[in-house]
Amino acid sequence: MKELEEFAATFKRDLLKKVKKPRIWKEKDILDGKIVNAFVLILRTKGCRWANKAGCLMCGYFKETYDAGKDEILRQINEAYKQYEGEEIVKIFTSGSFLDEEEIPLELQRYIIKKFSKAKKIIIESRPEFIENLKELDGEARIEVAMGLESANDLVLEYAINKGFSFKEWRKAAKKVKKYGKELKVYILIKPPFLTEKDAIRDAVKSVEKVKDIADTISFNPVAIHSKTVLERMWRHGLYHPPWLWSVVEVLEKARKIYDGIIKCDVVAGGKMRGSHNCGECDKKVLSAIRNFSLTQRAEEFKNLDCKCREEWRDLLEVEEFIKG
Ligand code: SF4
Ligand SMILES: [Zn+2]
């Protein structure tokens, strides 16, 4: 879909800022059924190769990148390491693909894995096209590769997201992750553009069906509006609305019934206009239940949730279906 690719690319030109400090924070996560501490490091690299070419319609991560060379990345890692306090999980992200040698040269990839080898698990992210490089990262550390799929439906991937690969291609790479003895985390989007609320719920759940045999963890990302993206323009013109938190809850409940692995959900900008939200009155409660669910894995977290807006949400699901015909 050449036109969509070109349109998406125009949003990025001239926007790359000079930012140098990696982002670091600590959070809770689960490891082998226990709640543990996690160290999160976002390295500033040149970013996602696909984003630099065209990019996914909802992705604004290109704004966090700049053309860092090898020495600069090494400096970022060593600086970050000073803040590492032996957290069990280490997440090293790049706003792109850790395994892409154009972003992080191979020797640096190895250096980073070795540097944090005291961690019980290291999580990295990559697009499918770079998974082959995993074979170079054989070491003692337990590595989990998070690979964005967003949707297992090729039409959604191509026309609603501009993902740049098909489900078949993603699946081939997912098998390689397992072949190289690594764990696989799958990102699934909740409410790609152009889908009704109900179709978005169906799409996320169907995607779970198609990856449940291979994923160790499924991580849901309810769409948030990033600035300077195609999606932001749609949102400003009333052509897109982020998912209701009720839709997120429904996806998580349905996923829990059909999938035995770990389910996570991080609601970026939750409760805000740019993120997944409900009526405003119940948002905090629902967000807290979603956070608890990600740690406890128990659907019971959603049991006592309710609000008058839930009826409004149900109506919307029906009305949108009716209009769609
Ligand atoms: S969502 Fe991932 S693959 Fe898509 S442009 Fe952003 S960083 Fe690249
Ligand atoms: Zn409400």
Coordinates of C-alpha atoms and ligand atoms in Angstrom, one line a residue:
M1 CA 0.0 0.0 0.0
K2 CA 2.4 2.6 -1.3
E3 CA 0.2 5.7 -0.7
L4 CA -0.4 4.9 2.9
E5 CA 3.3 4.3 3.5
E6 CA 4.2 7.6 1.9
F7 CA 1.5 9.5 3.8
A8 CA 2.8 8.0 7.1
A9 CA 6.4 8.9 6.2
T10 CA 5.6 12.6 5.7
F11 CA 4.7 12.9 9.4
K12 CA 8.2 12.2 10.5
R13 CA 10.4 14.3 8.3
D14 CA 12.2 17.1 10.1
L15 CA 10.9 16.0 13.5
L16 CA 13.9 14.2 15.0
K17 CA 15.0 16.0 18.0
K18 CA 18.4 15.9 19.7
V19 CA 17.7 14.0 22.9
K20 CA 20.5 12.2 24.7
K21 CA 19.5 10.9 28.1
P22 CA 18.1 7.4 28.2
R23 CA 14.8 7.0 30.1
I24 CA 15.0 4.9 33.2
W25 CA 12.4 3.8 35.7
K26 CA 11.6 1.0 38.1
E27 CA 8.3 -0.9 38.3
K28 CA 6.8 -4.1 39.5
D29 CA 6.4 -7.1 37.3
I30 CA 5.8 -10.9 37.6
L31 CA 8.4 -13.6 37.2
D32 CA 7.5 -17.3 37.6
G33 CA 4.3 -16.4 39.5
K34 CA 5.9 -13.9 41.9
I35 CA 5.8 -10.1 42.0
V36 CA 9.3 -8.8 41.5
N37 CA 11.2 -5.6 40.8
A38 CA 11.9 -4.5 37.2
F39 CA 14.4 -2.1 35.9
V40 CA 13.4 -0.4 32.6
L41 CA 15.8 1.3 30.3
I42 CA 14.9 3.1 27.1
L43 CA 18.1 3.7 25.1
R44 CA 18.2 6.5 22.6
T45 CA 19.1 5.0 19.3
K46 CA 18.3 5.9 15.7
G47 CA 15.0 4.1 16.4
C48 CA 12.8 1.8 14.4
R49 CA 13.9 1.2 10.8
W50 CA 10.3 0.8 9.8
A51 CA 9.3 4.1 11.5
N52 CA 12.1 5.9 9.6
K53 CA 10.7 4.5 6.3
A54 CA 7.0 4.8 6.8
G55 CA 5.9 3.5 10.2
C56 CA 2.7 2.3 11.9
L57 CA -0.1 4.8 11.9
M58 CA -0.4 5.1 15.7
C59 CA 3.3 5.1 16.6
G60 CA 5.0 8.3 17.8
Y61 CA 8.2 6.6 19.2
F62 CA 10.2 8.2 16.3
K63 CA 10.2 11.4 18.3
E64 CA 12.3 9.8 21.1
T65 CA 15.1 8.8 18.8
Y66 CA 18.3 10.4 17.4
D67 CA 21.2 9.2 15.5
A68 CA 23.4 7.9 18.4
G69 CA 26.7 6.2 17.4
K70 CA 28.3 3.3 19.1
D71 CA 30.2 5.3 21.7
E72 CA 27.2 7.3 22.6
I73 CA 25.1 4.1 23.2
L74 CA 27.9 2.6 25.2
R75 CA 27.9 5.8 27.4
Q76 CA 24.1 5.5 27.9
I77 CA 24.4 1.9 29.0
N78 CA 27.2 2.6 31.5
E79 CA 25.4 5.6 32.9
A80 CA 22.2 3.6 33.2
Y81 CA 24.0 0.7 34.9
K82 CA 24.9 3.0 37.8
Q83 CA 21.2 3.0 38.7
Y84 CA 20.8 -0.7 38.5
E85 CA 20.2 -2.3 41.9
G86 CA 19.9 -5.9 41.1
E87 CA 16.3 -5.9 40.0
E88 CA 15.2 -9.4 38.9
I89 CA 13.8 -8.2 35.5
V90 CA 15.7 -5.9 33.2
K91 CA 13.8 -4.4 30.2
I92 CA 16.0 -2.8 27.6
F93 CA 14.0 -1.0 24.9
T94 CA 15.0 1.3 22.1
S95 CA 11.9 2.7 20.5
G96 CA 12.8 0.3 17.8
S97 CA 14.4 -3.1 17.6
F98 CA 17.2 -4.2 20.0
L99 CA 18.3 -6.8 17.5
D100 CA 18.7 -4.4 14.5
E101 CA 22.4 -4.0 14.0
E102 CA 21.8 -0.6 12.5
E103 CA 20.4 0.5 15.8
I104 CA 22.7 -1.4 18.2
P105 CA 25.8 -3.0 16.7
L106 CA 26.1 -6.7 17.5
E107 CA 29.0 -6.4 19.8
L108 CA 27.1 -3.8 21.9
Q109 CA 24.0 -6.1 22.0
R110 CA 26.3 -8.8 23.5
Y111 CA 27.8 -6.3 25.9
I112 CA 24.4 -5.2 27.2
I113 CA 23.2 -8.7 27.7
K114 CA 26.4 -9.6 29.6
K115 CA 26.3 -6.4 31.6
F116 CA 22.9 -7.2 33.0
S117 CA 23.4 -10.9 33.3
K118 CA 22.8 -10.9 37.0
A119 CA 19.1 -10.3 36.2
K120 CA 16.9 -13.3 36.2
K121 CA 15.3 -12.2 33.0
I122 CA 16.2 -9.7 30.3
I123 CA 13.4 -8.4 28.0
I124 CA 14.2 -6.9 24.6
E125 CA 12.0 -5.8 21.7
S126 CA 12.3 -6.5 18.0
R127 CA 10.5 -6.5 14.8
P128 CA 10.3 -10.0 13.1
E129 CA 12.9 -9.2 10.4
F130 CA 15.7 -9.1 12.9
I131 CA 15.0 -12.2 14.9
E132 CA 17.6 -14.2 13.1
N133 CA 20.2 -12.2 15.0
L134 CA 19.1 -13.9 18.2
K135 CA 21.4 -16.8 17.4
E136 CA 24.3 -14.5 18.2
L137 CA 23.0 -13.9 21.7
D138 CA 23.5 -17.2 23.3
G139 CA 24.5 -16.6 26.9
E140 CA 23.5 -17.4 30.4
A141 CA 20.8 -14.7 30.7
R142 CA 17.2 -15.7 30.2
I143 CA 16.0 -13.6 27.4
E144 CA 12.4 -12.7 26.5
V145 CA 11.8 -11.2 23.1
A146 CA 8.8 -8.9 22.8
M147 CA 7.6 -8.8 19.3
G148 CA 4.7 -6.5 18.3
L149 CA 2.0 -8.2 16.3
E150 CA -0.9 -5.8 17.0
S151 CA -3.4 -8.0 15.1
A152 CA -3.4 -11.4 13.5
N153 CA -5.6 -10.2 10.7
D154 CA -3.7 -9.3 7.6
L155 CA -6.3 -6.7 6.5
V156 CA -5.9 -4.9 9.8
L157 CA -2.2 -5.1 9.6
E158 CA -2.0 -3.6 6.2
Y159 CA -4.8 -1.1 6.0
A160 CA -5.5 -0.1 9.6
I161 CA -1.9 -0.1 11.0
N162 CA 0.5 -0.1 8.1
K163 CA 2.6 -2.6 10.0
G164 CA 4.8 -3.7 7.1
F165 CA 4.6 -7.4 7.6
S166 CA 1.9 -10.2 7.4
F167 CA 0.8 -12.5 10.1
K168 CA 2.6 -15.4 8.3
E169 CA 5.9 -13.5 8.4
W170 CA 5.4 -12.7 12.1
R171 CA 4.6 -16.3 12.9
K172 CA 7.7 -17.5 11.2
A173 CA 9.8 -15.2 13.3
A174 CA 7.9 -16.2 16.4
K175 CA 8.9 -19.8 15.8
K176 CA 12.5 -18.8 15.5
V177 CA 12.4 -17.1 18.9
K178 CA 11.4 -20.4 20.4
K179 CA 13.9 -22.3 18.3
Y180 CA 16.7 -20.2 19.7
G181 CA 15.4 -21.1 23.2
K182 CA 14.0 -17.6 24.1
E183 CA 10.7 -16.6 25.6
L184 CA 8.1 -14.8 23.5
K185 CA 6.0 -11.9 24.4
V186 CA 3.4 -10.7 22.0
Y187 CA 2.0 -7.2 21.8
I188 CA -1.6 -7.0 20.7
L189 CA -3.3 -3.6 20.0
I190 CA -6.7 -2.8 21.4
K191 CA -8.6 -0.7 18.8
P192 CA -6.6 -0.1 15.7
P193 CA -8.0 2.8 13.6
F194 CA -11.0 2.2 11.3
L195 CA -12.5 -0.6 13.5
T196 CA -15.7 -0.2 15.5
E197 CA -15.4 -0.8 19.2
K198 CA -17.0 -4.2 18.9
D199 CA -14.8 -5.2 16.0
A200 CA -11.8 -4.1 17.9
I201 CA -12.7 -6.4 20.8
R202 CA -13.2 -9.3 18.4
D203 CA -10.0 -8.6 16.6
A204 CA -7.9 -8.6 19.8
V205 CA -9.5 -11.8 21.1
K206 CA -9.1 -13.5 17.7
S207 CA -5.5 -12.5 17.7
V208 CA -5.1 -14.2 21.1
E209 CA -6.6 -17.4 19.5
K210 CA -3.9 -17.3 16.8
V211 CA -0.9 -16.9 19.1
K212 CA -1.9 -18.7 22.2
D213 CA 0.0 -21.8 21.3
I214 CA 3.3 -20.0 20.9
A215 CA 3.2 -16.9 23.3
D216 CA 4.7 -17.1 26.8
T217 CA 3.2 -13.7 27.5
I218 CA 0.5 -11.6 25.8
S219 CA 0.7 -7.9 26.4
F220 CA -2.2 -5.8 25.3
N221 CA -1.7 -2.2 24.3
P222 CA -4.9 -0.1 24.2
V223 CA -4.2 2.6 21.6
A224 CA -3.2 6.0 22.9
I225 CA -2.9 9.1 20.6
H226 CA 0.7 10.0 20.1
S227 CA 1.4 13.5 18.8
K228 CA 2.5 14.0 15.2
T229 CA 1.0 10.8 14.0
V230 CA -1.6 10.0 11.3
L231 CA -3.8 8.7 14.1
E232 CA -3.6 12.1 15.9
R233 CA -4.9 13.8 12.8
M234 CA -7.8 11.3 12.6
W235 CA -8.6 11.8 16.2
R236 CA -8.6 15.6 15.9
H237 CA -11.1 15.3 13.0
G238 CA -13.4 13.1 15.1
L239 CA -12.5 10.0 13.0
Y240 CA -11.0 8.0 15.9
H241 CA -11.8 7.5 19.5
P242 CA -9.4 5.6 21.8
P243 CA -10.9 2.4 23.3
W244 CA -13.2 2.5 26.3
L245 CA -11.7 1.0 29.4
W246 CA -14.8 -1.3 29.4
S247 CA -13.6 -2.7 26.1
V248 CA -10.1 -3.3 27.6
V249 CA -11.7 -5.2 30.5
E250 CA -13.8 -7.3 28.1
V251 CA -10.7 -8.2 26.1
L252 CA -8.8 -9.2 29.2
E253 CA -11.6 -11.2 30.6
K254 CA -12.1 -13.1 27.3
A255 CA -8.3 -13.6 26.9
R256 CA -8.1 -15.0 30.4
K257 CA -10.7 -17.7 29.5
I258 CA -8.8 -18.9 26.4
Y259 CA -5.2 -18.4 27.2
D260 CA -3.1 -19.9 30.1
G261 CA 0.1 -17.8 29.8
I262 CA 0.8 -14.4 31.4
I263 CA -1.4 -11.6 30.3
K264 CA -0.3 -8.0 30.7
C265 CA -1.9 -4.7 29.9
D266 CA -0.3 -1.3 30.2
V267 CA -2.8 1.5 29.6
V268 CA -0.8 4.5 28.3
A269 CA -2.5 7.8 29.1
G270 CA -5.3 5.8 30.8
G271 CA -8.2 8.0 31.9
K272 CA -7.1 10.9 29.6
M273 CA -8.7 12.0 26.4
R274 CA -5.7 10.7 24.4
G275 CA -5.8 7.3 26.1
S276 CA -8.3 4.6 26.9
H277 CA -11.0 6.1 29.1
N278 CA -14.5 5.8 30.4
C279 CA -16.8 8.5 31.8
G280 CA -14.2 10.1 34.1
E281 CA -15.9 9.0 37.3
C282 CA -14.9 5.3 37.2
D283 CA -11.6 5.5 35.3
K284 CA -9.4 5.3 38.3
K285 CA -11.1 2.3 39.7
V286 CA -11.0 0.4 36.4
L287 CA -7.4 1.3 35.7
S288 CA -6.4 0.1 39.1
A289 CA -8.2 -3.2 38.4
I290 CA -6.4 -3.6 35.1
R291 CA -3.0 -2.9 36.9
N292 CA -3.9 -5.4 39.6
F293 CA -4.9 -8.0 37.0
S294 CA -1.5 -7.6 35.2
L295 CA 0.2 -8.6 38.5
T296 CA -2.2 -11.2 40.0
Q297 CA -3.5 -12.6 36.7
R298 CA -6.9 -13.1 38.3
A299 CA -10.0 -12.1 36.4
E300 CA -11.7 -11.7 39.8
E301 CA -10.1 -8.2 39.9
F302 CA -12.9 -7.1 37.5
K303 CA -15.7 -8.7 39.4
N304 CA -17.1 -5.7 41.3
L305 CA -16.6 -3.1 38.7
D306 CA -19.5 -1.1 37.5
C307 CA -20.7 2.4 36.6
K308 CA -23.6 4.0 34.9
C309 CA -21.4 4.5 31.8
R310 CA -21.2 0.8 31.2
E311 CA -24.7 0.9 29.8
E312 CA -23.7 3.7 27.5
W313 CA -20.7 1.7 26.3
R314 CA -23.0 -1.3 25.6
D315 CA -25.3 0.9 23.6
L316 CA -22.4 2.2 21.6
L317 CA -21.3 -1.3 20.7
E318 CA -24.8 -2.0 19.3
V319 CA -25.3 1.3 17.6
E320 CA -22.0 1.1 15.8
E321 CA -22.8 -2.4 14.6
F322 CA -26.2 -1.2 13.4
I323 CA -24.7 1.8 11.4
K324 CA -22.1 -0.5 9.9
G325 CA -24.9 -2.7 8.7
Ligands
SF4_1 S1 4.9 0.5 16.4 FE1 6.9 -0.6 16.5 S2 7.2 -1.3 14.4 FE2 5.6 0.2 14.3 S3 6.7 2.1 13.7 FE3 6.5 2.0 16.0 S4 8.4 1.1 16.8 FE4 8.3 0.6 14.6
ZN2 ZN -18.0 5.4 34.3

